[in-house]
Tab-separated table of C-alpha atoms and ligand atoms in Angstrom:
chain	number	residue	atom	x	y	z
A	164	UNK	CA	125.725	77.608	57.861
A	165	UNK	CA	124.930	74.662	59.379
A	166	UNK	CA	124.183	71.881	62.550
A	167	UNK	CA	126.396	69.079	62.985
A	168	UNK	CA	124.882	66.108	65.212
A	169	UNK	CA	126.771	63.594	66.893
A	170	UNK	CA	125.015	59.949	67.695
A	171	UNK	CA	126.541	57.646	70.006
A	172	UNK	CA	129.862	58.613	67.813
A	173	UNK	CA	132.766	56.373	69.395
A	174	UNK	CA	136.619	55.948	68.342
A	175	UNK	CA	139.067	53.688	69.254
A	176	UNK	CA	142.798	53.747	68.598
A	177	UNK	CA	143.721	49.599	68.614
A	178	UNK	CA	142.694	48.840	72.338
A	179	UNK	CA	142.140	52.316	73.556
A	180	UNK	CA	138.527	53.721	73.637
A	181	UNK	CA	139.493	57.469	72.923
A	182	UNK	CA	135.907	59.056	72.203
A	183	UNK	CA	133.385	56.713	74.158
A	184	UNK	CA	129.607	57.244	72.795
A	185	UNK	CA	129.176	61.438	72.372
A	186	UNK	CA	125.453	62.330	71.542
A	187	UNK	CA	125.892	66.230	70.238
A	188	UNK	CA	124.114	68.475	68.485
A	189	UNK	CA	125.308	71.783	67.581
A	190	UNK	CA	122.880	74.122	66.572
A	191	UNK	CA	123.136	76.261	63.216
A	192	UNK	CA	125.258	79.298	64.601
A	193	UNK	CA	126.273	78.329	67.693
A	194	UNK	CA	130.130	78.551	69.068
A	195	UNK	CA	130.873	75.179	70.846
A	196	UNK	CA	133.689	75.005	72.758
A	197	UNK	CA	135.322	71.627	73.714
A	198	UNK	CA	137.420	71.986	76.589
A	199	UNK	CA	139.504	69.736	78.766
A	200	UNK	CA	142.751	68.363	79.872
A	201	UNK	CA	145.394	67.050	77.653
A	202	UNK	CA	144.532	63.465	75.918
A	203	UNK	CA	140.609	63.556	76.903
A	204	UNK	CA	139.834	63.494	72.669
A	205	UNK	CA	139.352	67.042	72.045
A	206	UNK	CA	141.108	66.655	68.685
A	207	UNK	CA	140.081	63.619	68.174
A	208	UNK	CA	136.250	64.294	67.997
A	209	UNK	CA	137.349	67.556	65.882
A	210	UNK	CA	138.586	65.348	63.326
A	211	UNK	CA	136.206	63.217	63.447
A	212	UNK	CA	133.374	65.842	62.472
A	213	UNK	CA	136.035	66.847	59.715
A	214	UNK	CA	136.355	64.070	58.578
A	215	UNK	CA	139.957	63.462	59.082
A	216	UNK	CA	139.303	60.301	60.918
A	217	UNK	CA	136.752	57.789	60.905
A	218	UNK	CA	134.417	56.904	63.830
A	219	UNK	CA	134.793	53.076	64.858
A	220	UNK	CA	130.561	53.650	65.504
A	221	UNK	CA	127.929	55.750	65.573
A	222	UNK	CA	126.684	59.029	62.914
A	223	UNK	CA	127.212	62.146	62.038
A	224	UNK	CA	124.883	64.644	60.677
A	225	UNK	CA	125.480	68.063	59.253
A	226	UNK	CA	122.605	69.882	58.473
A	227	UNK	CA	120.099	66.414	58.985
A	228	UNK	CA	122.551	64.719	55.733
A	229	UNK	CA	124.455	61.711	57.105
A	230	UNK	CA	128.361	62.434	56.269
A	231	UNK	CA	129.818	59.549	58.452
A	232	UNK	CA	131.366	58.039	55.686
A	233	UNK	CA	131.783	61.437	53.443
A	234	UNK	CA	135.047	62.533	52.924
A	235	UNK	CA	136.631	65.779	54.238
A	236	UNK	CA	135.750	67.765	51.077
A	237	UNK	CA	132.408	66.932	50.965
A	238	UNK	CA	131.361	68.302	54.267
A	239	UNK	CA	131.422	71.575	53.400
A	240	UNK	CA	133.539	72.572	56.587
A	241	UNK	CA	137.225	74.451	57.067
A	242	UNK	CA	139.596	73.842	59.759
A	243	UNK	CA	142.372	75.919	61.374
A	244	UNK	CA	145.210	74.251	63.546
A	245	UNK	CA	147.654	75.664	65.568
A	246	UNK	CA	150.410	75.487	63.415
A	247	UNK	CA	149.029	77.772	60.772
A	248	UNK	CA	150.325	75.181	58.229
A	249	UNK	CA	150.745	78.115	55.669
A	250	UNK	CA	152.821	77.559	52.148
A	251	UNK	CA	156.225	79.459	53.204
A	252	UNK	CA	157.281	80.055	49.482
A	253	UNK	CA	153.360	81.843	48.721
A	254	UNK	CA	152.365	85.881	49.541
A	255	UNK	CA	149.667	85.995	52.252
A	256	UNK	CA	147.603	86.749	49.171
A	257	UNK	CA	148.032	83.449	47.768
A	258	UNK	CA	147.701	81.500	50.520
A	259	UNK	CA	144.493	82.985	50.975
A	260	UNK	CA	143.684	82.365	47.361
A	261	UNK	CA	144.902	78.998	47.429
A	262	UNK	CA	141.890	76.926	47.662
A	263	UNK	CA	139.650	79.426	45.353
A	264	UNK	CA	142.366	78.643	42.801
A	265	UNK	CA	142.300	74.880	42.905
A	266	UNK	CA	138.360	75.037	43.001
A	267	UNK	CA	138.960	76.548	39.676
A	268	UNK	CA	136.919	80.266	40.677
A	269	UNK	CA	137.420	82.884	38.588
A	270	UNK	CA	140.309	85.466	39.287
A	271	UNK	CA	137.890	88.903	39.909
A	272	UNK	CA	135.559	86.076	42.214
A	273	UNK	CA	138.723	85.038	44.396
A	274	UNK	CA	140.010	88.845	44.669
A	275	UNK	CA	136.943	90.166	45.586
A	276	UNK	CA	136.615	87.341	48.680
A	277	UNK	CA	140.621	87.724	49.343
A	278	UNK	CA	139.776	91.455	49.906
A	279	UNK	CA	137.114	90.886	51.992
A	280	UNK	CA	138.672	88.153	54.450
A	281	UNK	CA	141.638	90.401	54.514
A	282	UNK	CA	139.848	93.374	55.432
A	283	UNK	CA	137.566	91.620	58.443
A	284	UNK	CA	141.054	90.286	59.583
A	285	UNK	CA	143.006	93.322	59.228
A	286	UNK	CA	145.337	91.758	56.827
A	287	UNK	CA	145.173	94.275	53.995
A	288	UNK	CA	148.499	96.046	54.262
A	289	UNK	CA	150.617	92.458	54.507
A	290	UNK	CA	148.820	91.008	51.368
A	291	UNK	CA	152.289	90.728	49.806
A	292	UNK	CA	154.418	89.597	52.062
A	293	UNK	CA	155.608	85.941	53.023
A	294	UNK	CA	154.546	83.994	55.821
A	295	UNK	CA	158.129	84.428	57.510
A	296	UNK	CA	157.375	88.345	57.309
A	297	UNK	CA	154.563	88.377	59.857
A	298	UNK	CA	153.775	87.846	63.550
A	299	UNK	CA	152.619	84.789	65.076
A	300	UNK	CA	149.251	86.690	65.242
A	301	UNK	CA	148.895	87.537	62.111
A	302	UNK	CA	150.142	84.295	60.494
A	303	UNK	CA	147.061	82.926	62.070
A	304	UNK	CA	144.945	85.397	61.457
A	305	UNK	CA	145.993	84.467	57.363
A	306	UNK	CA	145.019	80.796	58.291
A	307	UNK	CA	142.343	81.910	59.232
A	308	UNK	CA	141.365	83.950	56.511
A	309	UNK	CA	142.033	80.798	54.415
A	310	UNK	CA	139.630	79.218	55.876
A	311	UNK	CA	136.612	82.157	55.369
A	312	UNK	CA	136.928	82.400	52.129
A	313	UNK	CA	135.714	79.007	51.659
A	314	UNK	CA	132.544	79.995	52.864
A	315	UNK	CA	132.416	76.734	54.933
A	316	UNK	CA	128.961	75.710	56.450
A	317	UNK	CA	130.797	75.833	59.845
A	318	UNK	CA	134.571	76.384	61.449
A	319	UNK	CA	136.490	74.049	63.137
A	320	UNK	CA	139.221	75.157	65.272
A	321	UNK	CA	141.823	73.244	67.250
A	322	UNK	CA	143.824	75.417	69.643
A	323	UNK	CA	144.447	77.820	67.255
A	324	UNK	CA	145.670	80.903	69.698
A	325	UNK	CA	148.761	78.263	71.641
A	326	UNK	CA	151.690	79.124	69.743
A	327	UNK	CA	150.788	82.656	70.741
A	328	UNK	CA	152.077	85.005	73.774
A	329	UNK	CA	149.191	86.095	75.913
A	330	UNK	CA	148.993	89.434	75.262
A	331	UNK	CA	148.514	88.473	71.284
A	332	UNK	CA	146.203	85.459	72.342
A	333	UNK	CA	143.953	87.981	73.956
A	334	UNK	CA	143.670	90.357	70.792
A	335	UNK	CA	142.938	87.180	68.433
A	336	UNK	CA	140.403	86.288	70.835
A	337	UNK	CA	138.634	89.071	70.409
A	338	UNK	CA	138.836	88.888	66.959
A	339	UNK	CA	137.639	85.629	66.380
A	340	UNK	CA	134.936	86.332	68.767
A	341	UNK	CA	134.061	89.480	66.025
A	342	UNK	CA	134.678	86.848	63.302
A	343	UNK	CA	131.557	84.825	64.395
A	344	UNK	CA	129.276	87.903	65.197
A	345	UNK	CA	130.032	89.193	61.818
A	346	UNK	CA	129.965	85.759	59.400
A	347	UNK	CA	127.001	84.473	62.363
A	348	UNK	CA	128.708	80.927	61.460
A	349	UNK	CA	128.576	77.443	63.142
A	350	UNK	CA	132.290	77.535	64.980
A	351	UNK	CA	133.195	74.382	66.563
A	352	UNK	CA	136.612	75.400	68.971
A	353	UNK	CA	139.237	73.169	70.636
A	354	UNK	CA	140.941	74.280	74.106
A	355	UNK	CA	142.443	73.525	76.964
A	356	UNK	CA	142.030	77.257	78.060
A	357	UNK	CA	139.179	77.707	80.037
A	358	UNK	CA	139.095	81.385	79.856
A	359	UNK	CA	139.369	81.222	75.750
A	360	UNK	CA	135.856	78.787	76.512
A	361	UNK	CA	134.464	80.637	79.023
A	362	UNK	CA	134.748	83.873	76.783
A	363	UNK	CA	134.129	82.672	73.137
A	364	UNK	CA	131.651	79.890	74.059
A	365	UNK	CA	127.521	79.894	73.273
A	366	UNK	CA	127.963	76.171	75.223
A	367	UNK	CA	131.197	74.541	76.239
A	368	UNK	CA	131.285	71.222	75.945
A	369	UNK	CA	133.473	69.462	78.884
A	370	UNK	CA	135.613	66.516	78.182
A	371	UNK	CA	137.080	63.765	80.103
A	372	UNK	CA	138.173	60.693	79.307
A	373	UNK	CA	136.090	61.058	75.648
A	374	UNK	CA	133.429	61.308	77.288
A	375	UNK	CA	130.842	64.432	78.190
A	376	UNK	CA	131.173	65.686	81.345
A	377	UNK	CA	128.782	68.873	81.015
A	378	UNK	CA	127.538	70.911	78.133
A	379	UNK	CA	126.193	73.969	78.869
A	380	UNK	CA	126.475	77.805	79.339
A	381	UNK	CA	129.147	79.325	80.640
A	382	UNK	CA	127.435	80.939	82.757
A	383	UNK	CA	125.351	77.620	83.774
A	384	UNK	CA	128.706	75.580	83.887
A	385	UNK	CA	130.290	78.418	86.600
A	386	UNK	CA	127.045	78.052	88.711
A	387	UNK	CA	125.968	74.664	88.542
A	388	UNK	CA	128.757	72.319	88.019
A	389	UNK	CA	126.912	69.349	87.747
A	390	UNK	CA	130.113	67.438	88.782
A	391	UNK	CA	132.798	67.625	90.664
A	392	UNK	CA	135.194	67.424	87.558
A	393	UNK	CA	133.759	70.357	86.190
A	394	UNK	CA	133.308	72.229	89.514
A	395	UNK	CA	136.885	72.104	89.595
A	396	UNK	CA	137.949	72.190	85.942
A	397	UNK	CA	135.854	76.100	85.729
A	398	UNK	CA	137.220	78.638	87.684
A	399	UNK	CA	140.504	79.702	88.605
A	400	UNK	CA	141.705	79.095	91.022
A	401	UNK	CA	139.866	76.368	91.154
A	402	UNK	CA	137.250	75.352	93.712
A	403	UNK	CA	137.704	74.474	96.792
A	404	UNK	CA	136.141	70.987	97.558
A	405	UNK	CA	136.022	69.717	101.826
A	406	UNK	CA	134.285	66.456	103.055
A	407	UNK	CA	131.257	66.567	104.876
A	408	UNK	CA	128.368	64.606	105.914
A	409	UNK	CA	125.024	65.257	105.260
A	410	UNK	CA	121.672	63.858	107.511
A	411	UNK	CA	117.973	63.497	106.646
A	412	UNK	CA	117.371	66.432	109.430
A	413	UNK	CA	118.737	68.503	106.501
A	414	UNK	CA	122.300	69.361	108.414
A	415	UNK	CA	125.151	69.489	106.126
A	416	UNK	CA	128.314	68.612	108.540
A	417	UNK	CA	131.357	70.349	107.730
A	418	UNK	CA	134.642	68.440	108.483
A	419	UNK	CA	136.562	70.408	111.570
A	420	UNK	CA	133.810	73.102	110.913
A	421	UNK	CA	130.386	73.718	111.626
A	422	UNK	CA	126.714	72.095	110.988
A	423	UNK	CA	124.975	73.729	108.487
A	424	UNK	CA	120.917	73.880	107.617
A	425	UNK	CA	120.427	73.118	104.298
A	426	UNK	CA	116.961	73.599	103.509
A	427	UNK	CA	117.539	74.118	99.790
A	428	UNK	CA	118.034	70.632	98.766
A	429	UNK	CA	117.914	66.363	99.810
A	430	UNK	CA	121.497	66.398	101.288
A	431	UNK	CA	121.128	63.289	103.082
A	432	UNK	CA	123.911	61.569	100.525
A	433	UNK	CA	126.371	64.690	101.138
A	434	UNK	CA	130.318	64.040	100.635
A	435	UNK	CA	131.699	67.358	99.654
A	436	UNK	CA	131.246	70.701	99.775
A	437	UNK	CA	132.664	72.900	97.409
A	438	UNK	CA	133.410	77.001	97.963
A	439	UNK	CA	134.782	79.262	95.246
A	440	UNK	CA	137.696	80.865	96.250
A	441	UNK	CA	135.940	84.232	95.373
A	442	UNK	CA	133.075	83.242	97.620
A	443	UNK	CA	134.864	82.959	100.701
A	444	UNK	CA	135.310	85.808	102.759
A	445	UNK	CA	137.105	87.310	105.898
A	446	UNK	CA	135.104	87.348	108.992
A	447	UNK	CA	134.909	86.848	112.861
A	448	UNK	CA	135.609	83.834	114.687
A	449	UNK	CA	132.074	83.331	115.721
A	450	UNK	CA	130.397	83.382	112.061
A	451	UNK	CA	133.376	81.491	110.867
A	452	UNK	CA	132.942	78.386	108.185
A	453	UNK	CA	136.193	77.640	108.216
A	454	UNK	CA	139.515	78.650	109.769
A	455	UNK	CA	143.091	78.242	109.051
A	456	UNK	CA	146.748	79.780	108.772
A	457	UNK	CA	147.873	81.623	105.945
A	458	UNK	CA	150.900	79.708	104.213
A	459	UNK	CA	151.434	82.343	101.680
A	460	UNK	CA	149.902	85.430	99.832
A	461	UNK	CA	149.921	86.036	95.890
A	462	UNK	CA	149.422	89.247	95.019
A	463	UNK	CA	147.668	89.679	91.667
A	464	UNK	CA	147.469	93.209	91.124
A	465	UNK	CA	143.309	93.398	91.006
A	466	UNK	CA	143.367	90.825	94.170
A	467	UNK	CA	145.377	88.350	96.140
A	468	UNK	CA	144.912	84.587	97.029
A	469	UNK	CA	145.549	83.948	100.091
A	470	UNK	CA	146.358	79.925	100.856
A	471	UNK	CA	145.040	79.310	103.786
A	472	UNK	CA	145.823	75.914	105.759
A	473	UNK	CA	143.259	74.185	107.479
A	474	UNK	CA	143.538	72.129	110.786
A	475	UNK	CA	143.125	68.742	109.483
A	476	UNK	CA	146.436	69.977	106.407
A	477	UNK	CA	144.071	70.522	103.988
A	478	UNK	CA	145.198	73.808	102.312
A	479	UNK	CA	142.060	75.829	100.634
A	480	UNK	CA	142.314	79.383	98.535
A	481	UNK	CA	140.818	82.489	98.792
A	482	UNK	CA	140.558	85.496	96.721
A	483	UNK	CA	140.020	88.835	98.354
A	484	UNK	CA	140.252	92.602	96.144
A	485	UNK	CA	143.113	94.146	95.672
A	486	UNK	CA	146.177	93.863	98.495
A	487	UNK	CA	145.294	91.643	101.383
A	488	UNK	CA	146.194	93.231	104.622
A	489	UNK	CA	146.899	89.860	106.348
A	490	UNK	CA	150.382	88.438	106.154
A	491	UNK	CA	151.170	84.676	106.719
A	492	UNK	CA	151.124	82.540	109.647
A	493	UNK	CA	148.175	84.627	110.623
A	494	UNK	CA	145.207	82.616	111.814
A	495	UNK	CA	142.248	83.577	109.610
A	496	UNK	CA	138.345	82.583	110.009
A	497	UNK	CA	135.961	82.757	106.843
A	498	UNK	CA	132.750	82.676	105.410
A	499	UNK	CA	130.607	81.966	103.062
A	500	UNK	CA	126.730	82.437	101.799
A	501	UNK	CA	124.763	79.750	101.907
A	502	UNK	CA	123.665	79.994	98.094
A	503	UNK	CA	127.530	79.691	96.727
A	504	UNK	CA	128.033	76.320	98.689
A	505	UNK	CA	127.814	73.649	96.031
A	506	UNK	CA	126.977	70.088	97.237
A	507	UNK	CA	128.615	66.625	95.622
A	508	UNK	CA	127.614	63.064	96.645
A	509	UNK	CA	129.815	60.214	97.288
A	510	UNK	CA	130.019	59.619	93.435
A	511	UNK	CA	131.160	63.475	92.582
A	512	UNK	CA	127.601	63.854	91.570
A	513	UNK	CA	125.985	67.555	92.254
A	514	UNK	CA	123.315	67.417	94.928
A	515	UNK	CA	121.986	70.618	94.116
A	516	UNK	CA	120.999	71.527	90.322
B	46	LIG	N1	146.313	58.381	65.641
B	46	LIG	C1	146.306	57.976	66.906
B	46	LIG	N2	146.700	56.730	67.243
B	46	LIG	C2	146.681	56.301	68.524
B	46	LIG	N3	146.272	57.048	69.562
B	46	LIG	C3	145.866	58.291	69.307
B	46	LIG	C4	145.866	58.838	67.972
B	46	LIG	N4	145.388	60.109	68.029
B	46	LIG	C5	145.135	60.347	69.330
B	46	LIG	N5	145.402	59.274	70.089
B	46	LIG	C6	145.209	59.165	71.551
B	46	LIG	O1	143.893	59.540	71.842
B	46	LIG	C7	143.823	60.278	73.041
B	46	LIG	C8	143.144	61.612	72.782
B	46	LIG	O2	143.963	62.395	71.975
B	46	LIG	P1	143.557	63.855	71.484
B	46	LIG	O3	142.212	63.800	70.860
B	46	LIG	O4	144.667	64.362	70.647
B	46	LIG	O5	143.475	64.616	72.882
B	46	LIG	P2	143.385	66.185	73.178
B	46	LIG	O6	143.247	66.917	71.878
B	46	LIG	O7	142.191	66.328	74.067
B	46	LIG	O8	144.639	66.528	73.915
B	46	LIG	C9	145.237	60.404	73.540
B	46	LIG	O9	145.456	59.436	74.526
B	46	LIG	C10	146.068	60.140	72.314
B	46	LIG	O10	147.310	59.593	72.666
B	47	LIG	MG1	144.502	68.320	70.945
């Protein structure tokens, strides 16, 4: 097992700055998630901590050693991708055994770790087939196995569930999420889904533009977005962000709604307000926050959005339980409590952590 530490660690490709000064440190155990949209250097910063590319500045520490300049092998880490990048001609057995062989282990050594990996990742009765013989699911699951019987210091994963349907992305999830219980490993785990972060994750690392937006909880990223980006980036459906205005007298000044007190925090540099959909709820005109017309109704199954539009166009989204019972065009008012009304400056900036 083991910590990896990022300093100041930066990459460029020619002119582009892709990862733009990330200070990390994972801790010995801990399941990082990096999440964000498409191109922000997720992949990038995975291979750089394997090793797979080189940083244009800064360090990188695994367990205190500097390995900046080591190469892959010498890091003491695995990777999975998501193309399992399996040998097509080998037995799931061999591919598993692959790496043991080339290290040059012993053959009772290598079956006794094949058997093991296999058995933690259910993979005991396909041990003999081929690679073109299996499920997407379980092709990954043998990559994956690959990499545990390496006994790496830590995992690196880079969207390893996307080539997968959802209902099979689910049960992997689960099972890599047993995986780390079990081998209590350092995983390090690219995304763009943010319920495989919000679910897997010890801390979740936001990304955007290579650089940090928040690292934190789950739990702490869902309830105190520090920014706007990641306000909206957590959740779905996302937030709902309105302008206001804000005054030293402590009045938060919805637009086309009401004045609010705000005694909970300095809201003097207010510019948005921001509601989870889940947050807002039905009520009468006078205790209204907001009202609107209902463009159109999605009905989930376990609840409904409705999308409601606002006077000034804006169009916002609410999520009520189960089947709504309003149908659209209808004008609807809503509310929300105070404590679930998150606060953003001019600069996107979080007025209330
Ligand atoms: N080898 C490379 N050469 C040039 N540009 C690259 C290379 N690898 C990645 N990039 C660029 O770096 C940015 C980040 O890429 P990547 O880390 O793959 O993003 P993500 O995994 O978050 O989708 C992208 O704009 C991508 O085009
Ligand atoms: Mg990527």
């Amino acid at each position: 097992m083991a910590s990896i530490q990022l300093r100041q660690v930066k990459k460029t490709f020619g002119p582009v700055n892709v990862i733009q000064g990330i200070d990390l440190h994972i801790n010995d155990g801990e399941f990082v998630v990096f999440v964000g949209p498409s191109g922000c250097g997720k992949s990038t910063l995975l291979r750089l901590i394997a090793g797979l590319e080189q940083v244009s500045a800064g360090y990188i520490l695994i367990d205190g050693n500097d390995v900046t300049h080591a190469p892959p092998y010498d890091r003491g880490l695995s990777m999975v991708f998501q193309s399992y990048a399996l040998y097509p001609h080998m037995s799931v057995y061999d591919n598993i055994a692959f790496s043991l062989r080339t290290q040059g282990m012993d053959k009772g050594s290598i079956a006794r770790r094949v058997d093991e990996a296999a058995r933690m990742l259910q993979l005991g009765d396909y041990l003999d087939r081929k690679p073109k013989a299996l499920s997407g699911g379980q092709r990954q699951r043998v990559a994956i196995g690959r990499a545990v019987v390496r006994n790496p210091s830590a995992f690196l994963f880079d969207e390893p569930l996307s080539n997968l349907d959802a209902a099979l992305r689910a049960d992997t999830r689960l099972e890599i999420a047993r995986l780390h219980k079990q081998l209590g490993s350092t995983m390090v785990y690219v995304t763009h889904d943010q319920t495989e972060a919000m679910t897997l994750a010890d801390r979740i690392v936001v990304l955007q533009g290579g650089r940090i937006m928040q690292a934190n909880t789950p739990y702490d990223l869902y309830e105190r977005p520090d920014n706007t980006f990641v306000a909206e980036f957590i959740g779905s459906p996302k937030m709902n962000l309105m302008a206001c205005a804000g005054d030293s007298a402590q009045h938060l000044h919805i637009a086309n709604g009401p004045t609010l007190e705000a005694p909970a925090f300095h809201c003097a540099t207010a510019h948005q307000i921001g509601i989870r959909p889940e947050h807002l709820s039905l009520c009468g005109a006078d205790t209204a926050l907001l009202q609107g017309s209902i463009e159109q109704i999605e009905y989930l199954g376990a609840d409904s959005c409705l999308h409601v539009k606002r006077e000034d166009g804006s169009m916002i989204t609410v999520r009520v339980a189960g089947r709504s019972r309003c149908a659209p065009g209808e004008t609807v008012h809503l509310t929300a409590a105070l404590e679930s009304v998150h606060v953003f400056d001019v600069a996107g900036q979080s007025l209330r952590r």
